[in-house]
GROMACS .gro file of C-alpha atoms in nm:
model
   26
    1UNK     CA    1   0.834  -0.704  -2.744
    2UNK     CA    2   1.150  -0.648  -2.808
    3UNK     CA    3   1.408  -0.915  -2.630
    4UNK     CA    4   1.682  -0.777  -2.353
    5UNK     CA    5   2.071  -0.844  -2.550
    6UNK     CA    6   2.085  -1.076  -2.286
    7UNK     CA    7   1.762  -1.299  -2.347
    8UNK     CA    8   1.926  -1.290  -2.696
    9UNK     CA    9   2.194  -1.469  -2.665
   10UNK     CA   10   2.013  -1.728  -2.368
   11UNK     CA   11   1.800  -1.842  -2.664
   12UNK     CA   12   2.038  -1.787  -2.930
   13UNK     CA   13   1.837  -1.566  -3.231
   14UNK     CA   14   1.871  -1.203  -3.336
   15UNK     CA   15   1.699  -0.978  -3.098
   16UNK     CA   16   1.616  -0.807  -3.385
   17UNK     CA   17   1.461  -1.153  -3.517
   18UNK     CA   18   1.126  -1.232  -3.503
   19UNK     CA   19   1.060  -1.479  -3.160
   20UNK     CA   20   0.725  -1.643  -3.016
   21UNK     CA   21   0.701  -1.561  -2.629
   22UNK     CA   22   0.644  -1.911  -2.543
   23UNK     CA   23   0.958  -2.055  -2.679
   24UNK     CA   24   1.229  -1.769  -2.489
   25UNK     CA   25   1.020  -1.875  -2.133
   26UNK     CA   26   1.234  -2.162  -2.150
   0.00000   0.00000   0.00000
């Protein structure tokens, strides 16, 4: 999966960085 610039900015993390699906749901 890949985060969009908007999603990355929303959770304040790099788009290419590791992330948990449960994390960016908030």
